Amino acid sequence: MIESLLIANRGEIARRIIRTARRLGIRTIAVHSDVDAAMPFVREADAAVCIGTALAADSYLRQDRILAAARETHAAAIHPGYGFLSENAEFAEAVVAAGLVWVGAPPASIRAMGLKDAAKERMIAAGVPVTPGYLGADQSPERLQAEADAIGYPVLIKAVAGGGGKGMRKVDAREDFAELLASCQREAAASFGNTQVLIEKYILSPRHIEVQVFGDTHGQVVHLFERDCSLQRRHQKVIEEAPAPGMDEATRTAVCDAAVKAARAVDYVGAGTIEFIADGSDGLRADRIWFMEMNTRLQVEHPVTEAITGQDLVEWQLRVASGEPLPCRQDELSIHGWAMEARLYAENPASGFLPSTGPLDRLRFPADVRVDSGVEEGGAVTPFYDPMIAKLIVHGGARREAAAKLAAAARGTQVWPVKTNAAFLARAAAHPDFVAGRVDTGFIERHAADLIPAAEPSPAVLGAAAAALLPEGADPWVALRGFRANRDAATAVDVEVGGKTYRVEHPAAGGIVADGVLFLDGEAWPFGAPRADAIAGGGEGDGAILSPMPGRVIAVLVAAGQTVARGERLLVLEAMKMEQALVAPFDGVVAELKVAEGAQVPEGTLLARIAVEEV
């Protein structure tokens, strides 16, 4: 067994690897950027080395510094986790050349599956079904247009080097193809340095099915069954589950056998995932499930596979990398119950899923849930890396039980003051169509109105906040006799929630109250007795331009005193690689300009104020 392991990653995956390595008696070494020095994964490792600044290109992507840290700490092996350098064949080769064990896929396998077009050609040769489309070398706009016309619309343009939802465009009509092709190629050039694309038939009711595979150095390859990752937003997975709903045994056998065949075609070793796209319009059928791509690493969603199989996939990785055979044969693996995982992000669904950063004054989860998290209470979410706070993983005897547990876990999550998608996750897991298994990649878009919480507090929140203002243990109906809160009415409570004042006729206890914040159904609302200057109902906007998220002002497009038109861009904010333009709410003049380019601002900061221009 490997004696010492350097983890070339951060956050929750680093902690996950440390947990298993410690159980196996393996010494662990963390590498970290300067802003991550106080993170839990650094403290939990046996040794740690700072390798650069917050910018990933100056730390977690610096191969030379990671290898130097391995030499300095006498590491025997390197585990890349996922993201960063995990699917970088050159880094894998450099690790091996340095005399270290690479806990990952062979470099040749990473290269073979790294480009979507080459991978599909290899799969075709291996007899693995692939989505109908065009993979040719002729990349002229005319040829690509002709191929799209022949396939029939809608089609999907995909960058061959793409990933993470980047470099993809859906084309619904012939007249839109040229413009969307150019847009896709620009994004591909900027993100991957490769403009080559492929064209695929767009599946109208797509489901994302993937199979966990594992190979060892003794020629064995097994699968650990399938996962369904269809619940996505903008091509990013939100909730994953295993097994896939509606998968019968014959279809499962066909898909999992195809996945093993795909892994064998590239002489695969270690943990990998074969991703398929399925046409779910008529249920899951083997002849309507096609190879999409392979991820040559451990997946974010691997815990659901662990939950239904009872296996530790990180342990499998470490044993295989040590030269041991796979811990189980195929006939020793089986499915037990149902598992689901939700990704808790630092973002605000009510404001278009804008990122939210800042301190984690409160971070609490229900006790009966597996939580894989890279942060802890008292820490912070920074703007430098992925905004995922935690993964909530549940297991039940059947799918409905797992869905109910997941919804309850999300509802019971408490995070403050960072905003999260917990309420959104709770609503998704409890939605009747999700519970019934009617899920495809368009689920969130179709049901957005039901899933995204309103920006204003719900009646339940107002009722609970009002009740919390009453004397502890008091019956609301008894306590309200003679109760006054800036009003004359004896049967109502005035309460300030989220900065606005509301009159609540029927207080009703609920949720959890801590330090002036109400946690209810996955949401967090600051509340209290109304201030003397509070305006009932909150009033309307007065031209104040507030920062909708913590971030950096990357552009100031107006000057104080300048006349602006409604909808005109005023400033641009950037956080977590997302840009947000702020515009004038009405025709007027820039009465105040509070910030300059380069300023870091917290959420809610007054950036500018627009006033009606006097005639």
Coordinates of C-alpha atoms in Angstrom, one line a residue:
M1 CA 0.0 0.0 0.0
I2 CA 1.1 3.6 -0.7
E3 CA 2.8 5.0 2.4
S4 CA 2.4 8.8 1.7
L5 CA 0.0 10.7 -0.5
L6 CA 0.1 14.3 -1.8
I7 CA -3.4 15.6 -2.7
A8 CA -3.1 18.0 -5.6
N9 CA -6.5 19.6 -4.9
R10 CA -8.5 21.4 -2.3
G11 CA -11.8 21.7 -0.5
E12 CA -14.2 18.9 0.0
I13 CA -12.5 16.4 -2.3
A14 CA -9.2 16.9 -0.5
R15 CA -11.0 16.2 2.8
R16 CA -12.7 13.2 1.3
I17 CA -9.4 11.7 0.2
I18 CA -7.7 12.5 3.6
R19 CA -10.6 10.6 5.4
T20 CA -10.0 7.4 3.6
A21 CA -6.2 7.7 3.5
R22 CA -6.1 8.2 7.3
R23 CA -8.3 5.0 7.8
L24 CA -5.8 3.1 5.6
G25 CA -2.8 4.4 7.6
I26 CA -1.5 6.6 4.7
R27 CA 0.3 9.9 5.5
T28 CA -1.3 12.8 3.7
I29 CA 0.2 16.0 2.4
A30 CA -2.0 19.0 1.4
V31 CA -0.9 21.7 -1.1
H32 CA -2.7 25.0 -0.9
S33 CA -2.8 28.6 -2.0
D34 CA -2.2 31.4 0.4
V35 CA -5.9 32.2 0.8
D36 CA -6.6 28.5 1.7
A37 CA -4.1 28.3 4.5
A38 CA -6.8 28.2 7.2
M39 CA -9.1 25.7 5.3
P40 CA -10.0 22.5 7.0
F41 CA -8.3 20.3 4.5
V42 CA -5.0 22.0 5.3
R43 CA -5.4 21.4 9.0
E44 CA -6.5 17.8 8.6
A45 CA -3.6 16.7 6.5
D46 CA -0.4 15.4 8.2
A47 CA 1.7 18.0 6.3
A48 CA 1.0 21.0 4.1
V49 CA 2.8 23.2 1.6
C50 CA 1.8 26.6 0.3
I51 CA 2.3 26.6 -3.5
G52 CA 1.2 30.1 -4.5
T53 CA -1.5 32.8 -4.5
A54 CA -5.3 32.6 -4.8
L55 CA -5.2 32.5 -8.6
A56 CA -5.4 28.9 -9.6
A57 CA -2.9 29.5 -12.4
D58 CA -0.4 30.5 -9.7
S59 CA -1.1 27.6 -7.4
Y60 CA -3.3 24.6 -8.0
L61 CA -2.4 24.5 -11.7
R62 CA 1.4 24.9 -11.2
Q63 CA 2.7 21.5 -11.9
D64 CA 6.3 22.4 -11.0
R65 CA 5.3 23.6 -7.6
I66 CA 3.2 20.6 -6.9
L67 CA 6.1 18.3 -7.8
A68 CA 8.5 20.3 -5.8
A69 CA 6.2 20.0 -2.8
A70 CA 6.1 16.2 -3.3
R71 CA 9.9 16.0 -3.3
E72 CA 10.1 18.3 -0.2
T73 CA 7.6 16.2 1.8
H74 CA 8.9 12.8 0.5
A75 CA 5.5 11.9 -0.9
A76 CA 5.2 8.5 -2.6
A77 CA 2.1 9.3 -4.7
I78 CA -0.1 12.1 -6.0
H79 CA -3.9 12.0 -6.1
P80 CA -5.3 14.8 -8.3
G81 CA -8.9 14.7 -7.1
Y82 CA -11.2 16.2 -9.7
G83 CA -10.9 19.5 -11.6
F84 CA -7.6 21.3 -11.9
L85 CA -5.0 18.8 -13.2
S86 CA -7.0 15.6 -12.7
E87 CA -7.4 15.0 -16.5
N88 CA -4.1 16.5 -17.6
A89 CA -2.1 13.8 -19.3
E90 CA 1.1 15.9 -19.3
F91 CA 0.9 16.2 -15.5
A92 CA 0.3 12.5 -15.1
E93 CA 3.4 11.8 -17.1
A94 CA 5.4 14.3 -15.1
V95 CA 4.3 12.6 -11.9
V96 CA 5.4 9.2 -13.2
A97 CA 8.7 10.6 -14.5
A98 CA 9.4 12.0 -11.1
G99 CA 9.3 8.4 -9.7
L100 CA 5.9 9.0 -8.0
V101 CA 2.7 6.9 -8.1
W102 CA -0.1 8.6 -10.1
V103 CA -3.5 7.8 -8.5
G104 CA -5.4 8.3 -11.7
A105 CA -6.0 7.1 -15.2
P106 CA -3.0 6.2 -17.4
P107 CA -1.9 9.2 -19.5
A108 CA -2.7 7.3 -22.8
S109 CA -6.3 6.7 -21.6
I110 CA -6.7 10.4 -20.6
R111 CA -5.5 11.4 -24.1
A112 CA -7.7 8.8 -25.9
M113 CA -10.8 10.2 -24.2
G114 CA -9.8 13.8 -24.0
L115 CA -11.2 15.0 -27.3
K116 CA -14.8 14.2 -28.0
D117 CA -14.5 13.5 -31.7
A118 CA -11.5 11.1 -31.3
A119 CA -13.2 9.4 -28.4
K120 CA -16.4 8.8 -30.4
E121 CA -14.4 7.4 -33.3
R122 CA -12.7 5.0 -30.9
M123 CA -16.1 4.0 -29.4
I124 CA -17.5 3.4 -32.9
A125 CA -14.6 1.1 -33.6
A126 CA -15.2 -0.7 -30.3
G127 CA -18.9 -1.3 -31.0
V128 CA -20.2 1.2 -28.4
P129 CA -23.3 3.1 -29.7
V130 CA -22.8 6.8 -30.2
T131 CA -25.2 9.7 -30.9
P132 CA -25.9 10.3 -34.6
G133 CA -23.8 13.2 -35.8
Y134 CA -20.7 14.5 -37.7
L135 CA -17.1 14.1 -36.4
G136 CA -15.2 15.0 -39.5
A137 CA -11.9 16.9 -40.0
D138 CA -13.5 19.3 -42.5
Q139 CA -14.4 22.2 -40.2
S140 CA -15.4 24.7 -42.8
P141 CA -18.6 26.5 -42.0
E142 CA -20.1 25.3 -45.2
R143 CA -19.4 21.6 -44.4
L144 CA -20.7 21.9 -40.9
Q145 CA -23.8 23.6 -42.1
A146 CA -24.4 20.9 -44.6
E147 CA -23.9 18.2 -42.0
A148 CA -26.3 19.9 -39.6
D149 CA -28.9 20.2 -42.4
A150 CA -28.5 16.5 -43.1
I151 CA -28.9 15.4 -39.5
G152 CA -32.0 17.5 -39.1
Y153 CA -32.8 20.2 -36.5
P154 CA -32.5 20.7 -33.6
V155 CA -28.7 19.9 -33.5
L156 CA -26.1 20.5 -30.8
I157 CA -22.7 22.1 -31.7
K158 CA -20.1 20.9 -29.2
A159 CA -16.4 21.9 -28.9
V160 CA -14.3 18.7 -29.1
A161 CA -12.2 19.9 -26.2
G162 CA -15.2 21.1 -24.3
G163 CA -16.4 20.4 -20.8
G164 CA -18.3 21.8 -17.9
G165 CA -21.1 23.1 -20.1
K166 CA -18.7 25.3 -22.1
G167 CA -18.5 25.2 -25.9
M168 CA -22.0 24.0 -26.5
R169 CA -24.8 25.5 -28.5
K170 CA -28.3 24.2 -29.4
V171 CA -29.5 25.2 -32.9
D172 CA -33.2 25.0 -33.5
A173 CA -33.3 26.3 -37.1
R174 CA -31.0 26.4 -40.2
E175 CA -30.9 30.2 -40.3
D176 CA -29.4 30.3 -36.8
F177 CA -26.6 27.9 -37.4
A178 CA -23.9 30.2 -38.7
E179 CA -24.2 32.7 -35.9
L180 CA -24.3 30.0 -33.2
L181 CA -21.3 28.1 -34.7
A182 CA -19.2 31.3 -34.6
S183 CA -20.2 31.9 -31.0
C184 CA -19.4 28.3 -30.0
Q185 CA -16.0 28.5 -31.7
R186 CA -15.2 31.8 -29.9
E187 CA -15.9 30.3 -26.5
A188 CA -14.0 27.2 -27.3
A189 CA -11.0 29.2 -28.4
A190 CA -11.1 31.2 -25.2
S191 CA -11.7 28.3 -22.9
F192 CA -9.8 25.4 -24.5
G193 CA -7.6 26.9 -27.2
N194 CA -9.2 24.6 -29.7
T195 CA -12.0 25.8 -32.1
Q196 CA -12.8 22.3 -33.6
V197 CA -16.4 21.2 -33.1
L198 CA -18.6 18.2 -33.7
I199 CA -22.3 18.2 -34.6
E200 CA -24.8 15.9 -32.8
K201 CA -28.5 15.3 -33.1
Y202 CA -30.2 17.1 -30.3
I203 CA -32.2 14.8 -28.1
L204 CA -35.6 16.4 -27.3
S205 CA -36.1 14.6 -23.9
P206 CA -32.5 14.0 -22.9
R207 CA -31.5 12.1 -19.8
H208 CA -27.9 12.0 -18.6
I209 CA -27.0 8.5 -17.6
E210 CA -23.5 7.6 -16.5
V211 CA -21.8 4.4 -15.5
Q212 CA -19.0 4.1 -12.9
V213 CA -16.2 1.9 -14.2
F214 CA -13.0 0.7 -12.5
G215 CA -10.0 -1.1 -14.0
D216 CA -6.8 -2.5 -12.4
T217 CA -3.3 -3.3 -13.6
H218 CA -4.2 -7.0 -13.8
G219 CA -6.6 -6.6 -16.7
Q220 CA -9.8 -6.6 -14.8
V221 CA -12.6 -4.0 -15.5
V222 CA -15.9 -3.8 -13.6
H223 CA -18.8 -1.5 -13.4
L224 CA -20.5 -0.3 -10.2
F225 CA -23.8 0.4 -12.0
E226 CA -25.3 3.6 -13.2
R227 CA -26.2 7.1 -12.0
D228 CA -28.7 9.5 -13.3
C229 CA -27.5 13.1 -13.5
S230 CA -30.3 14.6 -15.5
L231 CA -31.3 17.3 -13.1
Q232 CA -29.1 20.1 -14.4
R233 CA -29.0 23.9 -14.8
R234 CA -27.1 25.3 -17.7
H235 CA -25.4 21.9 -18.2
Q236 CA -24.2 21.8 -14.5
K237 CA -25.4 18.9 -12.4
V238 CA -27.6 19.8 -9.4
I239 CA -29.0 16.5 -8.1
E240 CA -27.6 13.1 -8.9
E241 CA -29.0 9.7 -8.0
A242 CA -28.3 6.0 -8.2
P243 CA -29.6 3.8 -9.6
A244 CA -31.4 5.6 -12.6
P245 CA -35.2 5.8 -12.3
G246 CA -37.0 3.6 -14.8
M247 CA -34.0 1.5 -15.6
D248 CA -35.0 -2.2 -16.1
E249 CA -32.4 -5.0 -15.7
A250 CA -32.1 -5.7 -19.5
T251 CA -31.3 -2.0 -20.2
R252 CA -29.0 -1.8 -17.2
T253 CA -27.1 -4.8 -18.5
A254 CA -26.8 -3.4 -22.0
V255 CA -25.6 0.1 -20.8
C256 CA -23.2 -1.2 -18.2
D257 CA -21.7 -3.8 -20.6
A258 CA -21.2 -1.0 -23.1
A259 CA -19.4 1.1 -20.4
V260 CA -17.0 -1.8 -19.6
K261 CA -16.4 -2.3 -23.3
A262 CA -15.6 1.5 -23.6
A263 CA -13.1 1.3 -20.7
R264 CA -11.4 -1.8 -22.1
A265 CA -11.0 0.0 -25.5
V266 CA -8.6 2.4 -23.9
D267 CA -6.9 -0.1 -21.5
Y268 CA -8.4 1.8 -18.6
V269 CA -7.0 1.7 -15.0
G270 CA -8.5 3.4 -12.0
A271 CA -11.8 5.2 -11.5
G272 CA -13.7 6.5 -14.5
T273 CA -17.1 7.4 -15.7
I274 CA -18.7 6.6 -19.1
E275 CA -21.3 9.2 -19.8
F276 CA -24.3 8.4 -22.0
I277 CA -27.2 10.5 -23.3
A278 CA -30.5 8.8 -23.4
D279 CA -33.7 9.7 -25.3
G280 CA -36.2 9.5 -22.4
S281 CA -39.3 10.4 -24.4
D282 CA -40.4 6.7 -24.4
G283 CA -38.7 5.5 -21.2
L284 CA -35.1 4.1 -21.0
R285 CA -34.4 1.7 -23.9
A286 CA -31.0 0.3 -24.8
D287 CA -31.4 1.3 -28.4
R288 CA -31.9 4.9 -27.4
I289 CA -28.9 5.4 -25.1
W290 CA -25.6 6.6 -26.7
F291 CA -22.1 7.2 -25.6
M292 CA -21.3 10.9 -25.0
E293 CA -17.9 11.1 -23.3
M294 CA -15.7 9.7 -20.6
N295 CA -14.4 11.4 -17.5
T296 CA -11.0 9.9 -16.7
R297 CA -11.2 10.7 -13.0
L298 CA -13.3 10.3 -9.9
Q299 CA -16.6 12.2 -10.1
V300 CA -18.1 14.8 -7.8
E301 CA -21.2 12.5 -7.5
H302 CA -19.2 9.3 -6.6
P303 CA -20.8 9.2 -3.1
V304 CA -24.2 8.0 -4.5
T305 CA -22.4 5.0 -6.0
E306 CA -20.7 4.3 -2.7
A307 CA -24.0 4.5 -0.9
I308 CA -25.8 1.8 -3.1
T309 CA -22.8 -0.5 -3.3
G310 CA -21.2 -0.2 0.1
Q311 CA -17.8 0.4 -1.4
D312 CA -15.3 3.2 -0.8
L313 CA -14.2 4.3 -4.2
V314 CA -11.2 6.3 -3.0
E315 CA -9.9 3.2 -1.2
W316 CA -10.3 1.4 -4.5
Q317 CA -8.3 4.1 -6.2
L318 CA -5.5 3.8 -3.7
R319 CA -5.4 0.0 -3.8
V320 CA -5.3 -0.1 -7.6
A321 CA -2.6 2.5 -7.7
S322 CA -0.6 0.4 -5.3
G323 CA -0.8 -2.5 -7.8
E324 CA -3.4 -4.5 -6.0
P325 CA -6.3 -6.2 -7.9
L326 CA -9.8 -4.7 -7.7
P327 CA -11.3 -5.4 -4.3
C328 CA -14.4 -7.0 -5.8
R329 CA -15.3 -9.1 -8.9
Q330 CA -18.4 -8.1 -10.9
D331 CA -20.5 -10.8 -9.4
E332 CA -19.7 -9.6 -5.9
L333 CA -21.3 -6.2 -6.6
S334 CA -25.0 -5.4 -6.2
I335 CA -27.3 -2.5 -5.7
H336 CA -28.8 -1.8 -2.3
G337 CA -31.5 0.8 -1.9
W338 CA -31.5 4.3 -3.5
A339 CA -29.1 7.2 -3.0
M340 CA -29.3 10.9 -4.0
E341 CA -26.8 13.8 -3.8
A342 CA -27.5 17.5 -4.0
R343 CA -24.9 20.2 -4.5
L344 CA -25.3 23.0 -2.1
Y345 CA -23.9 26.2 -3.8
A346 CA -23.2 29.7 -2.5
E347 CA -25.6 31.4 -4.8
N348 CA -28.9 33.2 -4.7
P349 CA -31.6 31.6 -6.9
A350 CA -34.0 34.6 -6.3
S351 CA -31.5 36.9 -8.1
G352 CA -30.7 34.7 -11.1
F353 CA -28.3 32.4 -9.2
L354 CA -25.8 35.1 -8.7
P355 CA -22.8 33.9 -6.6
S356 CA -22.7 34.8 -2.9
T357 CA -19.4 35.0 -0.9
G358 CA -18.5 36.0 2.6
P359 CA -18.2 34.6 6.1
L360 CA -20.0 31.5 7.3
D361 CA -21.2 32.7 10.6
R362 CA -23.6 29.7 10.7
L363 CA -23.2 26.4 8.9
R364 CA -25.4 23.6 10.2
F365 CA -26.7 20.4 8.6
P366 CA -29.2 17.8 9.8
A367 CA -27.6 15.0 11.8
D368 CA -28.8 12.0 9.7
V369 CA -27.2 13.1 6.4
R370 CA -23.8 12.4 4.9
V371 CA -22.2 15.8 4.3
D372 CA -19.0 16.2 2.2
S373 CA -17.9 19.8 2.7
G374 CA -14.7 21.8 2.2
V375 CA -15.7 24.5 4.6
E376 CA -16.9 24.8 8.2
E377 CA -18.7 27.2 10.5
G378 CA -16.6 30.2 11.2
G379 CA -14.9 29.9 7.8
A380 CA -15.7 31.7 4.6
V381 CA -16.7 31.3 0.9
T382 CA -14.2 33.2 -1.2
P383 CA -14.6 34.4 -4.7
F384 CA -11.6 32.5 -6.0
Y385 CA -12.8 28.9 -6.5
D386 CA -15.9 26.8 -7.1
P387 CA -18.9 28.0 -5.1
M388 CA -20.0 24.6 -3.8
I389 CA -20.3 24.6 0.0
A390 CA -21.2 21.0 0.4
K391 CA -22.7 17.8 -1.0
L392 CA -25.8 16.5 0.8
I393 CA -26.0 12.7 0.4
V394 CA -28.9 10.5 1.5
H395 CA -29.8 6.8 1.2
G396 CA -33.1 5.1 1.5
G397 CA -34.7 1.8 0.8
A398 CA -36.6 3.1 -2.2
R399 CA -36.5 6.2 -4.4
R400 CA -39.4 8.0 -2.8
E401 CA -37.8 7.6 0.6
A402 CA -34.5 8.9 -0.7
A403 CA -36.2 11.9 -2.3
A404 CA -38.1 12.7 1.0
K405 CA -34.8 12.5 2.9
L406 CA -33.0 14.8 0.5
A407 CA -35.8 17.4 0.6
A408 CA -35.7 17.3 4.4
A409 CA -31.9 17.6 4.4
A410 CA -32.1 20.7 2.2
R411 CA -34.9 22.2 4.3
G412 CA -32.9 21.7 7.5
T413 CA -29.7 23.2 6.2
Q414 CA -28.7 26.5 7.9
V415 CA -26.3 28.9 6.3
W416 CA -25.7 32.6 7.1
P417 CA -25.0 35.2 5.9
V418 CA -23.9 33.6 2.6
K419 CA -26.9 32.9 0.5
T420 CA -27.5 29.3 -0.9
N421 CA -29.7 27.2 -3.1
A422 CA -30.9 25.1 -0.2
A423 CA -34.6 26.1 -0.6
F424 CA -34.3 25.5 -4.4
L425 CA -32.9 22.0 -3.8
A426 CA -35.7 21.2 -1.3
R427 CA -38.4 22.3 -3.7
A428 CA -36.7 20.3 -6.5
A429 CA -36.5 17.1 -4.5
A430 CA -40.1 17.4 -3.3
H431 CA -41.6 18.3 -6.7
P432 CA -44.2 15.8 -7.8
D433 CA -42.6 15.2 -11.2
F434 CA -39.2 14.6 -9.6
V435 CA -40.7 12.2 -7.0
A436 CA -42.4 10.3 -9.8
G437 CA -39.1 10.0 -11.7
R438 CA -40.3 12.3 -14.6
V439 CA -36.9 14.0 -15.0
D440 CA -34.8 15.0 -17.9
T441 CA -32.3 17.8 -18.5
G442 CA -35.0 20.3 -19.1
F443 CA -36.7 19.7 -15.7
I444 CA -35.4 22.9 -14.0
E445 CA -36.2 25.2 -16.9
R446 CA -39.8 23.8 -17.1
H447 CA -40.5 24.1 -13.4
A448 CA -38.5 27.2 -12.6
A449 CA -41.6 29.0 -11.3
D450 CA -42.1 26.3 -8.7
L451 CA -38.5 25.8 -7.8
I452 CA -37.0 29.3 -7.4
P453 CA -38.0 31.0 -4.1
A454 CA -39.4 34.5 -4.2
A455 CA -37.3 37.4 -3.3
E456 CA -39.9 38.4 -0.7
P457 CA -40.5 36.3 2.5
S458 CA -43.3 33.8 2.3
P459 CA -46.3 34.0 4.7
A460 CA -44.8 31.1 6.6
V461 CA -41.6 33.1 7.1
L462 CA -43.5 36.2 8.2
G463 CA -45.6 34.2 10.6
A464 CA -42.6 32.5 12.2
A465 CA -40.6 35.7 12.5
A466 CA -43.6 37.5 14.1
A467 CA -44.1 34.6 16.5
A468 CA -40.4 34.7 17.5
L469 CA -40.9 38.3 18.7
L470 CA -43.4 37.1 21.3
P471 CA -42.3 36.2 24.8
E472 CA -40.6 32.8 24.9
G473 CA -43.2 30.1 25.4
A474 CA -46.2 32.4 24.9
D475 CA -49.3 31.3 23.1
P476 CA -49.6 33.8 20.2
W477 CA -53.3 34.3 20.7
V478 CA -52.9 34.9 24.4
A479 CA -49.8 37.0 24.1
L480 CA -51.3 39.2 21.4
R481 CA -54.0 40.6 23.8
G482 CA -52.8 44.1 24.5
F483 CA -49.6 43.5 22.5
R484 CA -48.4 46.6 20.7
A485 CA -45.6 46.9 18.1
N486 CA -45.7 50.4 16.7
R487 CA -49.4 49.9 15.9
D488 CA -52.7 50.2 17.7
A489 CA -54.1 46.8 16.6
A490 CA -54.3 44.3 19.3
T491 CA -54.3 41.2 17.1
A492 CA -51.3 41.8 14.8
V493 CA -47.5 42.0 15.1
D494 CA -45.3 44.3 13.1
V495 CA -42.0 42.6 12.2
E496 CA -39.0 43.6 10.1
V497 CA -37.8 40.8 7.8
G498 CA -35.0 41.2 5.3
G499 CA -35.0 45.0 5.8
K500 CA -38.7 45.6 5.2
T501 CA -41.6 45.9 7.7
Y502 CA -44.6 43.7 7.5
R503 CA -47.8 43.5 9.6
V504 CA -48.6 39.9 10.5
E505 CA -52.1 39.0 11.6
H506 CA -51.5 35.4 12.5
P507 CA -48.1 34.6 13.9
A508 CA -47.2 30.9 13.8
A509 CA -44.1 29.4 15.3
G510 CA -41.8 27.6 13.0
G511 CA -38.2 27.1 11.9
I512 CA -35.1 27.8 14.0
V513 CA -34.0 31.2 15.3
A514 CA -30.4 32.0 16.0
D515 CA -28.8 35.4 16.5
G516 CA -31.6 37.3 14.9
V517 CA -31.9 35.1 11.9
L518 CA -34.8 32.8 11.0
F519 CA -34.0 29.5 9.3
L520 CA -37.0 27.9 7.6
D521 CA -37.3 25.5 4.7
G522 CA -33.7 26.1 3.5
E523 CA -34.0 29.9 3.6
A524 CA -32.4 32.4 6.0
W525 CA -34.0 35.7 6.9
P526 CA -32.8 38.4 9.3
F527 CA -35.6 39.7 11.4
G528 CA -36.5 41.8 14.4
A529 CA -38.7 44.5 15.8
P530 CA -39.3 47.3 13.3
R531 CA -36.9 50.3 13.5
A532 CA -38.4 53.7 14.1
D533 CA -37.6 54.7 10.6
A534 CA -38.8 51.5 8.9
I535 CA -41.4 51.9 6.1
A536 CA -44.3 49.4 6.1
G537 CA -44.2 47.2 3.1
G538 CA -40.7 48.2 2.2
G539 CA -41.5 50.9 -0.4
E540 CA -40.3 51.1 -4.0
G541 CA -36.9 51.6 -5.4
D542 CA -35.6 55.2 -5.4
G543 CA -32.8 54.9 -8.0
A544 CA -30.3 53.3 -5.7
I545 CA -28.0 50.9 -7.5
L546 CA -27.0 48.2 -5.0
S547 CA -24.5 45.5 -5.5
P548 CA -26.5 42.3 -6.0
M549 CA -23.5 40.1 -5.0
P550 CA -20.1 40.4 -3.4
G551 CA -17.6 41.1 -6.1
R552 CA -15.1 43.4 -7.8
V553 CA -16.1 46.4 -9.9
I554 CA -14.4 45.6 -13.2
A555 CA -15.9 48.5 -15.2
V556 CA -17.4 51.9 -14.4
L557 CA -19.2 53.1 -17.6
V558 CA -20.7 56.4 -16.5
A559 CA -19.6 59.5 -14.6
A560 CA -21.3 61.5 -11.9
G561 CA -23.7 64.0 -13.4
Q562 CA -24.0 62.1 -16.7
T563 CA -27.5 61.7 -18.2
V564 CA -28.5 58.1 -18.7
A565 CA -31.4 56.3 -20.3
R566 CA -33.4 53.4 -18.8
G567 CA -31.6 50.2 -19.4
E568 CA -28.2 51.8 -20.0
R569 CA -25.2 49.9 -18.5
L570 CA -23.7 51.7 -15.6
L571 CA -21.2 49.3 -14.0
V572 CA -20.0 45.7 -14.3
L573 CA -19.3 43.5 -11.4
E574 CA -17.4 40.2 -11.4
A575 CA -17.4 37.3 -8.9
M576 CA -16.5 33.7 -9.4
K577 CA -15.8 34.3 -13.1
M578 CA -19.3 35.6 -13.6
E579 CA -20.0 39.1 -14.8
Q580 CA -23.1 41.1 -13.9
A581 CA -24.0 44.4 -15.7
L582 CA -26.0 46.9 -13.6
V583 CA -28.3 49.2 -15.6
A584 CA -30.2 52.4 -15.1
P585 CA -33.8 51.7 -13.7
F586 CA -35.2 54.8 -15.5
D587 CA -34.2 57.8 -17.5
G588 CA -32.3 60.2 -15.3
V589 CA -28.9 61.5 -14.2
V590 CA -26.1 59.9 -12.2
A591 CA -26.6 61.8 -8.9
E592 CA -24.0 59.8 -7.0
L593 CA -21.2 57.5 -8.0
K594 CA -19.8 55.7 -5.0
V595 CA -17.2 53.3 -6.4
A596 CA -14.2 53.2 -8.8
E597 CA -13.0 50.4 -11.0
G598 CA -11.2 47.7 -9.1
A599 CA -13.1 48.2 -5.9
Q600 CA -14.2 45.1 -3.9
V601 CA -17.7 45.5 -2.6
P602 CA -19.9 43.3 -0.4
E603 CA -23.5 42.5 -1.3
G604 CA -25.9 45.3 -0.8
T605 CA -23.3 48.1 -1.2
L606 CA -24.7 51.4 -2.7
L607 CA -22.7 51.8 -5.9
A608 CA -24.6 54.7 -7.5
R609 CA -27.8 56.5 -7.4
I610 CA -29.9 57.6 -10.4
A611 CA -32.2 60.7 -10.0
V612 CA -34.9 62.0 -12.2
E613 CA -33.4 64.8 -14.2
E614 CA -34.9 68.2 -13.4
V615 CA -36.4 70.0 -16.4

